[in-house]
Short mmCIF file of C-alpha atoms in Angstrom, two decimals:
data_model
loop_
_atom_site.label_atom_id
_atom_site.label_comp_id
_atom_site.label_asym_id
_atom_site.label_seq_id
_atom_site.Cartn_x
_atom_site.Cartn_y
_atom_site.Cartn_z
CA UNK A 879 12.97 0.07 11.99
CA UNK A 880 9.95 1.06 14.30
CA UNK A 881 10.57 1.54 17.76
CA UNK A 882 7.57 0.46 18.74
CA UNK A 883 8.05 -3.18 17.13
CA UNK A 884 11.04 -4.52 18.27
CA UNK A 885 13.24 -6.34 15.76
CA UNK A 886 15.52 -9.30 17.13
CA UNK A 887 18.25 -11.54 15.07
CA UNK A 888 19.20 -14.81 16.77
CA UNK A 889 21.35 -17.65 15.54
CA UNK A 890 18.71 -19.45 13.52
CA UNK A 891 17.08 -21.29 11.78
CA UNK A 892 14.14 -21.44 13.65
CA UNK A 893 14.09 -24.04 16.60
CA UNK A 894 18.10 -23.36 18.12
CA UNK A 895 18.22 -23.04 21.68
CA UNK A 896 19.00 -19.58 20.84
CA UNK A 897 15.67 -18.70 19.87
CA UNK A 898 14.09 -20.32 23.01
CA UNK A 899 16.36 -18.15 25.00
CA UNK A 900 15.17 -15.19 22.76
CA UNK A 901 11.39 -15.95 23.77
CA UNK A 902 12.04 -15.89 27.37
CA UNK A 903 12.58 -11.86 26.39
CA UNK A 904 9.37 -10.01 27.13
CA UNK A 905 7.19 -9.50 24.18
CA UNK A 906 9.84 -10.79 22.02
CA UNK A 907 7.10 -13.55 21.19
CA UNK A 908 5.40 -10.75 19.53
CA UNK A 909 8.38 -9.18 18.06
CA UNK A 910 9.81 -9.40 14.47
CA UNK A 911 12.49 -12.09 14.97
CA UNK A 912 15.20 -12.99 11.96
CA UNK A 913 17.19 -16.05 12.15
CA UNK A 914 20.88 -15.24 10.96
CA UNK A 915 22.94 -17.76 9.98
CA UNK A 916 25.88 -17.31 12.24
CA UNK A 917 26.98 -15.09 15.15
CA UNK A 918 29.15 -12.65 13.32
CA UNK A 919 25.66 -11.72 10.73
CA UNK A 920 23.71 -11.42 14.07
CA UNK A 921 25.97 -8.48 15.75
CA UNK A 922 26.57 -6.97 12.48
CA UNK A 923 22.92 -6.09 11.80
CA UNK A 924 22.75 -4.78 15.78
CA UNK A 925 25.84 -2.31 14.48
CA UNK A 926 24.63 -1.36 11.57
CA UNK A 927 21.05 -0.61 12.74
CA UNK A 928 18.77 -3.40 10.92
CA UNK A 929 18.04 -5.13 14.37
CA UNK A 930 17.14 -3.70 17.37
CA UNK A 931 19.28 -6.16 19.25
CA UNK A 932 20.70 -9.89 18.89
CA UNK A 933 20.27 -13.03 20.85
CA UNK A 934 23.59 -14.76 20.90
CA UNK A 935 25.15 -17.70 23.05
CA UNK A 936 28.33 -17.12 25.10
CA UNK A 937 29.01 -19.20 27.46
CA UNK A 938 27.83 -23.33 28.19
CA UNK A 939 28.03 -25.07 31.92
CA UNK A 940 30.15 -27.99 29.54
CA UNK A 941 32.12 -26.93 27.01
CA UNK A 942 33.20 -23.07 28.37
CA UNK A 943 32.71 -19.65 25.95
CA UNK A 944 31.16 -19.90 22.75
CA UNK A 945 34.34 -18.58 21.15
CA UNK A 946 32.67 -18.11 17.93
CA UNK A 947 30.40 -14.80 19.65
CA UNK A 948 33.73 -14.25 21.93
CA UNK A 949 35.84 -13.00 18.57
CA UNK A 950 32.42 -11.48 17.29
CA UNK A 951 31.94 -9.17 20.35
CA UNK A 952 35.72 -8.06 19.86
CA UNK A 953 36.06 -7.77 16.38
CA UNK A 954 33.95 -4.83 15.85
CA UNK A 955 32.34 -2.03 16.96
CA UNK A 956 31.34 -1.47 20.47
CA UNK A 957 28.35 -3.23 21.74
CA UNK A 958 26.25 -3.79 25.94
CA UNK A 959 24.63 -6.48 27.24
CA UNK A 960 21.03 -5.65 27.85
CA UNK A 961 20.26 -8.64 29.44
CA UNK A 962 21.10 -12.46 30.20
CA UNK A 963 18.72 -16.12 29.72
CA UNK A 964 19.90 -19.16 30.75
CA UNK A 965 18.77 -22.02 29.33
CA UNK A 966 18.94 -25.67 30.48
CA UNK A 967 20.28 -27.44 27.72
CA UNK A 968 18.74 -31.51 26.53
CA UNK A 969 19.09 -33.38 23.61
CA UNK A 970 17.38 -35.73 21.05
CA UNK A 971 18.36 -38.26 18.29
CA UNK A 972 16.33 -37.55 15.68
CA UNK A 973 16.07 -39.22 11.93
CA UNK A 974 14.00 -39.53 9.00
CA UNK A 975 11.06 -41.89 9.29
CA UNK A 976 11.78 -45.40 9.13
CA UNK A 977 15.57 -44.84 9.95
CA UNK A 978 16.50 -47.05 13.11
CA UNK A 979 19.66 -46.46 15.34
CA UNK A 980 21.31 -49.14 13.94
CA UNK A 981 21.03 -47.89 10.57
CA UNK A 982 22.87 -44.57 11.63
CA UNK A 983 26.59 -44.25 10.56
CA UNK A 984 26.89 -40.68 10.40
CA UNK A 985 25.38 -37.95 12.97
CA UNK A 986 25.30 -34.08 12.24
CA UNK A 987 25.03 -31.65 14.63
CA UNK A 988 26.77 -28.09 16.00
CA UNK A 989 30.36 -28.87 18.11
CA UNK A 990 29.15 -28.10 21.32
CA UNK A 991 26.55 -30.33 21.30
CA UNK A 992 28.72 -33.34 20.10
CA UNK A 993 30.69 -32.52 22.85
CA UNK A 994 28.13 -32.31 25.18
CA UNK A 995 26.89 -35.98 24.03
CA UNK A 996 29.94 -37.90 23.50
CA UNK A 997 29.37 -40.38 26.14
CA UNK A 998 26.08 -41.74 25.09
CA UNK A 999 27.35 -41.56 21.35
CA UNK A 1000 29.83 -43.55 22.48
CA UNK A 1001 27.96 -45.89 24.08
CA UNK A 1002 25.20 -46.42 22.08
CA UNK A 1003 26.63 -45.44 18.46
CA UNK A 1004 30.31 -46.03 19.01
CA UNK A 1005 31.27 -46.00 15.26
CA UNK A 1006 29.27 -42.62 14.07
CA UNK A 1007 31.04 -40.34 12.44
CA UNK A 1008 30.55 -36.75 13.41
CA UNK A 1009 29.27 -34.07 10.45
CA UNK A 1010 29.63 -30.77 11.79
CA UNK A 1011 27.09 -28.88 11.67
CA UNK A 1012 26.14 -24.58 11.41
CA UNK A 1013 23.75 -25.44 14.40
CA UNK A 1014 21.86 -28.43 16.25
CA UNK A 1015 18.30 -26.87 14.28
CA UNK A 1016 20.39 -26.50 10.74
CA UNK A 1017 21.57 -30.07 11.15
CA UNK A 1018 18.06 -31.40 11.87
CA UNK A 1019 16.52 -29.18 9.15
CA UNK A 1020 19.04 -30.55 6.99
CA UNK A 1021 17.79 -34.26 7.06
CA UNK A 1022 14.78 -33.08 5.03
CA UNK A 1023 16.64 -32.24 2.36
CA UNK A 1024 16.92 -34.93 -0.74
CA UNK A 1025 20.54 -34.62 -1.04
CA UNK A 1026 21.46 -35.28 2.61
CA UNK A 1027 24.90 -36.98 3.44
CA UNK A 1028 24.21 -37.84 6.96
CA UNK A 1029 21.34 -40.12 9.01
CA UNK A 1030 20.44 -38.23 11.95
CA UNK A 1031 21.24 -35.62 13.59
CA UNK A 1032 21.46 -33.94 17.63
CA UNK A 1033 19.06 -30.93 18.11
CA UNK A 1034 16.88 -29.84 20.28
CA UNK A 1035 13.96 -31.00 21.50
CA UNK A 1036 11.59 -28.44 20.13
CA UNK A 1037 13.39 -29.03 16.61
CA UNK A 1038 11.82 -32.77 16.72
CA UNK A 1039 8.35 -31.51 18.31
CA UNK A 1040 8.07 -28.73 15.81
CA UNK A 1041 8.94 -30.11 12.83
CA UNK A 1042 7.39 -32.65 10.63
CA UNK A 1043 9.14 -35.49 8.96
CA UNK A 1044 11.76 -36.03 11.90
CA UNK A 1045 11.69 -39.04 13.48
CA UNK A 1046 13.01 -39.00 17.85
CA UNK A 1047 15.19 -41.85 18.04
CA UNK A 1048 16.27 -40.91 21.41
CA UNK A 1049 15.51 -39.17 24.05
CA UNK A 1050 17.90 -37.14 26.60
CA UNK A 1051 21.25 -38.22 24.99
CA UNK A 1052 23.18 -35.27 26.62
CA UNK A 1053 25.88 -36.36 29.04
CA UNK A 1054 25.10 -33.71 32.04
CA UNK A 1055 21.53 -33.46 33.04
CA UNK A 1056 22.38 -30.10 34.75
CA UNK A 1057 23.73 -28.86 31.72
CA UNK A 1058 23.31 -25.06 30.71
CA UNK A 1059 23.52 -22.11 28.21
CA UNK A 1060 24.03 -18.38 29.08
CA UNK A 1061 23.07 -16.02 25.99
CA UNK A 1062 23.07 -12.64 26.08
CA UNK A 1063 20.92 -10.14 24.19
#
């Protein structure tokens, strides 16, 4: 690992609100960055060296600590906060092309954000079933694939910008405007 290059992990894949937090690091933009598929992997490769440091989230203005990086921090070996983003936190419906929100029974995403979208689920797709999901990027991602067992998914809205072959059938679904991440690095 060169110091000169920074090397950051973040909870991945590519497009999670944790990696827009990450690029609000300086010159992390230019930095190597390596999604890791959950928290745990992330702080592991900070102890062990293969990262310089690790974007993770800990704590959301709705839904309280991200207990997932809460037992990761104090499971292992010692680690500091070099710094804190917070992020404002929207979401979007997004599907394959040609899927319609009436056509959508079953809607993948990560906890939090179900949570953090329950009423307009409710109001607008009241008989969706939930499909958890690794995170709100992994869930979209996950619609692209041929063997997919859910029709659309909550991510973010850089996911459906970024990403060809998703579909936004709605915009700003979250149930608290003001809502917020705080991830530390």
């Amino acid at each position: 690992m060169s110091a000169s290059s920074p090397t950051y992990a973040f909870l991945g894949p590519q497009g999670t609100f944790t990696e827009a937090a990450l690029l609000q690091v300086p010159d992390a933009g230019q930095a190597t960055r390596v999604p890791a598929s959950n928290v745990n992997a992330a702080l592991d490769w900070v102890r062990d060296g293969s990262v310089h440091a690790a974007m993770v989230p800990i704590e959301n203005s709705v839904e309280g600590g991200v207990t997932a990086t809460l037992d990761a921090i104090a499971g292992g070996g010692e680690l500091r906060i070099i710094r804190e983003v917070l992020v404002p936190i929207s979401f979007v419906l997004v599907a394959r092309p040609g899927v319609r929100l009436a056509d959508v029974r079953r809607v993948s995403t990560h906890g939090h954000a179900w949570a953090q979208c329950r009423l307009w689920m409710d109001a607008n797709i009241p008989s969706a079933e939930y499909v958890p999901g690794p995170s709100t990027a992994a869930s979209a991602l996950g619609l692209l694939e041929e063997d997919c067992h859910y029709d659309a998914a909550i991510c973010a809205p850089l996911v459906a910008r970024e990403q060809p072959g998703l579909s936004v059938l709605a915009e700003d679904i979250g149930d608290n405007p003001d809502a917020v991440t705080r991830f530390i690095l």
